[in-house]
């Protein structure tokens, strides 16, 4: 996928946050050895970066991969794969 020009500043900002936190707290999670809500918040971003093959430097790519292999993220991804394409309750007219 081509990264839109408008998305580049957002991607750069996310990467700056990741690099700053990883540098300051030593990783492998944003605030050190244990995951926090910040890691959970950025999990969907990591997934989008992978899905759209967003070019990342090695530090950010490493964090993205760490999050994608984090047990709760793996569980979430696997659960998403078995969700139905359509949900009956969303087809009901109000």
Tab-separated table of C-alpha atoms in Angstrom:
chain	number	residue	atom	x	y	z
A	1	UNK	CA	0.000	0.000	0.000
A	2	UNK	CA	1.101	3.535	-0.657
A	3	UNK	CA	1.342	5.710	2.464
A	4	UNK	CA	-0.680	8.861	1.934
A	5	UNK	CA	1.149	12.120	2.387
A	6	UNK	CA	-1.353	13.156	5.056
A	7	UNK	CA	-0.613	10.049	7.109
A	8	UNK	CA	3.163	10.522	7.154
A	9	UNK	CA	3.233	13.091	10.005
A	10	UNK	CA	1.030	10.798	12.120
A	11	UNK	CA	3.277	7.807	11.431
A	12	UNK	CA	6.361	9.873	12.255
A	13	UNK	CA	4.750	11.062	15.526
A	14	UNK	CA	3.875	7.513	16.581
A	15	UNK	CA	7.400	6.358	15.796
A	16	UNK	CA	8.879	9.277	17.746
A	17	UNK	CA	6.762	8.315	20.770
A	18	UNK	CA	7.793	4.663	20.470
A	19	UNK	CA	11.498	5.503	20.103
A	20	UNK	CA	11.417	7.955	23.005
A	21	UNK	CA	9.701	5.522	25.358
A	22	UNK	CA	11.833	2.543	24.347
A	23	UNK	CA	14.989	4.605	24.778
A	24	UNK	CA	13.947	6.111	28.103
A	25	UNK	CA	12.491	2.962	29.717
A	26	UNK	CA	14.556	0.252	28.044
A	27	UNK	CA	11.699	-1.786	26.501
A	28	UNK	CA	10.609	-4.261	25.434
A	29	UNK	CA	7.299	-2.507	26.219
A	30	UNK	CA	6.918	1.265	26.023
A	31	UNK	CA	7.397	1.775	29.759
A	32	UNK	CA	9.806	-1.033	30.507
A	33	UNK	CA	9.640	-4.729	31.188
A	34	UNK	CA	5.893	-4.970	31.851
A	35	UNK	CA	3.059	-4.049	29.488
A	36	UNK	CA	0.871	-1.053	30.279
A	37	UNK	CA	-2.267	0.476	28.830
A	38	UNK	CA	-0.038	2.449	26.457
A	39	UNK	CA	1.052	-0.811	24.809
A	40	UNK	CA	-2.568	-1.938	24.554
A	41	UNK	CA	-3.542	1.418	23.065
A	42	UNK	CA	-0.852	1.148	20.384
A	43	UNK	CA	-1.600	-2.534	19.584
A	44	UNK	CA	-4.119	-1.678	16.817
A	45	UNK	CA	-1.609	0.816	15.393
A	46	UNK	CA	1.043	-1.917	15.294
A	47	UNK	CA	-1.465	-4.123	13.493
A	48	UNK	CA	-2.201	-1.421	10.911
A	49	UNK	CA	1.487	-0.795	10.365
A	50	UNK	CA	1.877	-4.513	9.599
A	51	UNK	CA	-1.269	-4.748	7.467
A	52	UNK	CA	-0.312	-1.769	5.322
A	53	UNK	CA	3.401	-2.674	5.329
A	54	UNK	CA	4.372	0.772	6.609
A	55	UNK	CA	8.150	1.177	6.364
A	56	UNK	CA	9.630	1.490	9.869
A	57	UNK	CA	13.143	1.793	11.232
A	58	UNK	CA	14.516	-1.283	12.991
A	59	UNK	CA	13.630	-0.063	16.500
A	60	UNK	CA	9.988	0.658	15.630
A	61	UNK	CA	9.680	-2.509	13.543
A	62	UNK	CA	11.007	-4.471	16.515
A	63	UNK	CA	8.420	-2.923	18.836
A	64	UNK	CA	5.660	-3.549	16.278
A	65	UNK	CA	6.682	-7.202	16.038
A	66	UNK	CA	6.951	-7.516	19.824
A	67	UNK	CA	3.394	-6.221	20.208
A	68	UNK	CA	2.075	-8.445	17.406
A	69	UNK	CA	3.580	-11.478	19.197
A	70	UNK	CA	2.322	-10.397	22.648
A	71	UNK	CA	-0.061	-13.099	23.935
A	72	UNK	CA	-3.153	-10.834	24.342
A	73	UNK	CA	-2.607	-9.451	20.827
A	74	UNK	CA	-2.268	-12.941	19.351
A	75	UNK	CA	-5.484	-13.969	21.136
A	76	UNK	CA	-7.298	-10.854	19.868
A	77	UNK	CA	-6.097	-11.437	16.296
A	78	UNK	CA	-7.102	-15.105	16.325
A	79	UNK	CA	-10.548	-14.238	17.728
A	80	UNK	CA	-11.036	-11.641	14.980
A	81	UNK	CA	-10.382	-14.280	12.315
A	82	UNK	CA	-13.354	-16.379	13.447
A	83	UNK	CA	-15.851	-13.529	13.767
A	84	UNK	CA	-18.731	-13.715	11.289
A	85	UNK	CA	-18.672	-11.321	8.360
A	86	UNK	CA	-22.149	-10.121	9.263
A	87	UNK	CA	-24.013	-9.813	12.563
A	88	UNK	CA	-27.783	-10.319	12.621
A	89	UNK	CA	-28.464	-7.644	15.215
A	90	UNK	CA	-26.841	-5.053	12.939
A	91	UNK	CA	-29.214	-5.938	10.095
A	92	UNK	CA	-32.337	-5.099	12.106
A	93	UNK	CA	-34.107	-1.908	11.072
A	94	UNK	CA	-34.991	0.595	13.775
